[in-house]
GROMACS .gro file of C-alpha atoms in nm:
model
  180
    1MET     CA    1  -2.485   4.093  -1.685
    2LYS     CA    2  -2.792   4.164  -1.998
    3TYR     CA    3  -2.739   4.348  -2.312
    4MET     CA    4  -3.009   4.476  -2.536
    5PHE     CA    5  -2.892   4.463  -2.920
    6ALA     CA    6  -3.056   4.645  -3.168
    7SER     CA    7  -3.080   4.706  -3.568
    8ASP     CA    8  -3.191   4.903  -3.814
    9ILE     CA    9  -3.450   5.188  -3.619
   10HIS     CA   10  -3.407   5.431  -3.981
   11GLY     CA   11  -3.526   5.702  -3.811
   12SER     CA   12  -3.865   5.538  -3.704
   13ALA     CA   13  -3.964   5.785  -3.371
   14CYS     CA   14  -4.242   5.489  -3.340
   15TYR     CA   15  -3.980   5.187  -3.323
   16CYS     CA   16  -3.688   5.361  -3.138
   17ARG     CA   17  -3.966   5.423  -2.861
   18LYS     CA   18  -4.073   5.076  -2.854
   19MET     CA   19  -3.708   4.974  -2.812
   20LEU     CA   20  -3.612   5.194  -2.550
   21GLU     CA   21  -3.881   5.058  -2.329
   22ALA     CA   22  -3.787   4.772  -2.374
   23TYR     CA   23  -3.435   4.852  -2.348
   24GLU     CA   24  -3.607   4.992  -1.942
   25SER     CA   25  -3.806   4.684  -1.919
   26GLN     CA   26  -3.568   4.416  -2.005
   27GLY     CA   27  -3.289   4.587  -1.699
   28ALA     CA   28  -2.985   4.518  -1.954
   29VAL     CA   29  -2.717   4.776  -1.897
   30ARG     CA   30  -2.610   4.881  -2.197
   31LEU     CA   31  -2.779   4.897  -2.523
   32ILE     CA   32  -2.578   4.825  -2.917
   33LEU     CA   33  -2.670   4.935  -3.145
   34LEU     CA   34  -2.549   4.792  -3.512
   35GLY     CA   35  -2.633   5.065  -3.745
   36ASP     CA   36  -2.898   5.266  -3.947
   37LEU     CA   37  -2.974   5.516  -3.655
   38LEU     CA   38  -3.170   5.787  -3.839
   39TYR     CA   39  -3.154   5.790  -4.239
   40HIS     CA   40  -3.370   5.532  -4.392
   41GLY     CA   41  -3.206   5.434  -4.711
   42PRO     CA   42  -3.267   5.501  -5.007
   43ARG     CA   43  -3.391   5.120  -5.127
   44ASN     CA   44  -3.660   5.138  -4.804
   45ASP     CA   45  -4.013   5.263  -4.760
   46LEU     CA   46  -4.015   5.542  -4.500
   47PRO     CA   47  -4.040   5.407  -4.156
   48ALA     CA   48  -4.365   5.482  -3.928
   49GLU     CA   49  -4.360   5.782  -3.753
   50TYR     CA   50  -4.027   5.880  -3.987
   51ASP     CA   51  -3.898   6.165  -3.817
   52PRO     CA   52  -3.542   6.160  -3.767
   53LYS     CA   53  -3.466   6.470  -3.528
   54GLN     CA   54  -3.673   6.292  -3.312
   55VAL     CA   55  -3.537   6.025  -3.249
   56LEU     CA   56  -3.150   6.166  -3.262
   57ALA     CA   57  -3.316   6.333  -2.898
   58MET     CA   58  -3.433   5.990  -2.785
   59LEU     CA   59  -3.096   5.907  -2.820
   60ASN     CA   60  -2.898   6.089  -2.723
   61ARG     CA   61  -3.091   6.091  -2.358
   62TYR     CA   62  -2.883   5.769  -2.313
   63GLN     CA   63  -2.581   5.878  -2.459
   64ASP     CA   64  -2.420   5.721  -2.169
   65GLN     CA   65  -2.558   5.439  -2.178
   66ILE     CA   66  -2.537   5.337  -2.553
   67TYR     CA   67  -2.181   5.153  -2.781
   68ALA     CA   68  -2.320   5.179  -3.189
   69VAL     CA   69  -2.162   5.128  -3.470
   70ARG     CA   70  -2.187   5.256  -3.832
   71GLY     CA   71  -2.469   5.117  -4.091
   72ASN     CA   72  -2.410   5.190  -4.451
   73CYS     CA   73  -2.686   5.438  -4.446
   74ASP     CA   74  -2.503   5.634  -4.134
   75SER     CA   75  -2.269   5.920  -4.209
   76GLU     CA   76  -2.043   6.205  -4.011
   77VAL     CA   77  -2.359   6.452  -4.081
   78ASP     CA   78  -2.487   6.190  -3.838
   79GLN     CA   79  -2.230   6.254  -3.607
   80MET     CA   80  -2.282   6.604  -3.610
   81VAL     CA   81  -2.661   6.587  -3.373
   82LEU     CA   82  -2.533   6.233  -3.205
   83GLU     CA   83  -2.381   6.283  -2.880
   84PHE     CA   84  -2.190   5.900  -2.847
   85PRO     CA   85  -2.026   5.836  -3.155
   86ILE     CA   86  -2.156   5.612  -3.378
   87MET     CA   87  -1.880   5.642  -3.624
   88ALA     CA   88  -1.650   5.334  -3.599
   89ASP     CA   89  -1.698   4.980  -3.844
   90TYR     CA   90  -1.657   4.741  -3.556
   91ALA     CA   91  -1.645   4.699  -3.221
   92LEU     CA   92  -1.438   4.430  -3.109
   93LEU     CA   93  -1.684   4.348  -2.693
   94ALA     CA   94  -1.551   4.085  -2.414
   95LEU     CA   95  -1.909   4.069  -2.234
   96ASN     CA   96  -2.019   3.813  -1.991
   97GLY     CA   97  -1.712   3.572  -2.086
   98LYS     CA   98  -1.734   3.603  -2.507
   99THR     CA   99  -1.609   3.768  -2.716
  100ILE     CA  100  -1.826   3.951  -2.945
  101TYR     CA  101  -1.751   4.134  -3.283
  102ALA     CA  102  -2.026   4.396  -3.355
  103THR     CA  103  -2.086   4.546  -3.669
  104HIS     CA  104  -2.387   4.681  -3.906
  105GLY     CA  105  -2.276   4.345  -4.171
  106HIS     CA  106  -2.246   4.564  -4.534
  107VAL     CA  107  -1.859   4.456  -4.455
  108TYR     CA  108  -1.866   4.134  -4.202
  109HIS     CA  109  -2.151   3.844  -4.240
  110LYS     CA  110  -2.211   3.530  -4.269
  111GLU     CA  111  -1.972   3.558  -4.608
  112ALA     CA  112  -1.692   3.807  -4.576
  113LEU     CA  113  -1.573   3.685  -4.122
  114PRO     CA  114  -1.348   3.924  -3.950
  115PRO     CA  115  -1.095   3.694  -3.806
  116MET     CA  116  -1.310   3.537  -3.562
  117LYS     CA  117  -1.112   3.221  -3.289
  118THR     CA  118  -1.335   2.917  -3.245
  119GLY     CA  119  -1.696   3.025  -2.981
  120ASP     CA  120  -1.613   3.401  -3.095
  121ILE     CA  121  -1.949   3.540  -3.180
  122LEU     CA  122  -2.037   3.759  -3.477
  123ILE     CA  123  -2.360   3.994  -3.467
  124HIS     CA  124  -2.449   4.221  -3.770
  125GLY     CA  125  -2.784   4.406  -3.870
  126HIS     CA  126  -2.794   4.495  -4.206
  127THR     CA  127  -2.976   4.184  -4.330
  128HIS     CA  128  -3.336   4.279  -4.150
  129LEU     CA  129  -3.379   3.917  -4.057
  130PRO     CA  130  -3.348   3.777  -3.678
  131VAL     CA  131  -3.055   3.535  -3.683
  132ALA     CA  132  -2.974   3.300  -3.386
  133GLU     CA  133  -2.735   2.996  -3.532
  134THR     CA  134  -2.406   2.760  -3.529
  135MET     CA  135  -2.170   2.847  -3.728
  136GLY     CA  136  -1.847   2.661  -3.729
  137SER     CA  137  -1.675   2.659  -3.396
  138CYS     CA  138  -1.870   2.981  -3.421
  139TYR     CA  139  -2.167   3.243  -3.384
  140LEU     CA  140  -2.407   3.408  -3.553
  141LEU     CA  141  -2.623   3.642  -3.403
  142ASN     CA  142  -2.899   3.923  -3.612
  143PRO     CA  143  -3.110   4.068  -3.403
  144GLY     CA  144  -3.346   4.216  -3.663
  145SER     CA  145  -3.479   4.510  -3.767
  146VAL     CA  146  -3.646   4.734  -3.501
  147SER     CA  147  -3.852   4.941  -3.774
  148LEU     CA  148  -3.830   4.776  -4.051
  149PRO     CA  149  -3.815   4.334  -4.101
  150LYS     CA  150  -3.834   4.175  -4.375
  151ASP     CA  151  -3.989   3.867  -4.461
  152GLY     CA  152  -4.265   3.844  -4.298
  153ASN     CA  153  -4.047   3.876  -3.911
  154PRO     CA  154  -4.137   4.097  -3.668
  155ASN     CA  155  -3.976   4.456  -3.576
  156SER     CA  156  -3.748   4.284  -3.300
  157TYR     CA  157  -3.434   4.336  -3.077
  158GLY     CA  158  -3.184   4.109  -2.939
  159ILE     CA  159  -3.104   4.047  -2.554
  160LEU     CA  160  -2.716   3.834  -2.401
  161ASP     CA  161  -2.825   3.759  -2.069
  162GLY     CA  162  -2.501   3.508  -1.924
  163ASP     CA  163  -2.393   3.289  -2.209
  164ARG     CA  164  -2.820   3.292  -2.369
  165PHE     CA  165  -2.866   3.530  -2.691
  166THR     CA  166  -3.263   3.606  -2.759
  167ILE     CA  167  -3.490   3.724  -3.032
  168PHE     CA  168  -3.819   3.930  -2.912
  169ASP     CA  169  -4.072   4.146  -3.120
  170PHE     CA  170  -4.250   4.358  -2.892
  171GLU     CA  171  -4.466   4.220  -2.741
  172GLY     CA  172  -4.229   3.986  -2.574
  173GLY     CA  173  -4.255   3.676  -2.777
  174ILE     CA  174  -3.907   3.483  -2.822
  175VAL     CA  175  -3.873   3.490  -3.169
  176LYS     CA  176  -3.549   3.336  -3.214
  177GLU     CA  177  -3.271   3.232  -2.913
  178ILE     CA  178  -2.966   3.049  -2.932
  179GLY     CA  179  -2.751   2.953  -2.554
  180LEU     CA  180  -2.355   3.069  -2.676
   0.00000   0.00000   0.00000
């Protein structure tokens, strides 16, 4: 089965729309959001077409298809308007025979790992940088940022398809990929 991972929308209606179009065209069965959905944060510039109300309306239409975790820019006020849960700091997912620890990345990341066993996957956003690499006997994944990529990277999202994780830009180009 295909699962889409995306992070760091930061209230951009323009890139939320592109993300949802990619979700539909990829044929994924779930959209897993890794935090920072509505607010741009005090350290970020305003993203393209900043409109948190429009973003929440778009996301709420997919409420039965979204799993989400809380980012450092997400709050209880955001939860009041979103119609799917976002306040968990992490989610443990068993997808395609893989154990995945999904989190935003501001608490758990490469330098501060959650409990992991051989073959486990840590996936997070927060850094706005795409990552698909091994880390000892485990995997570290980051789909990059939907709206505010850093270090010259493109706006991106990730697809888990069987035992392959691919990070795509919104033009369909492959940014990174790894076999799991």
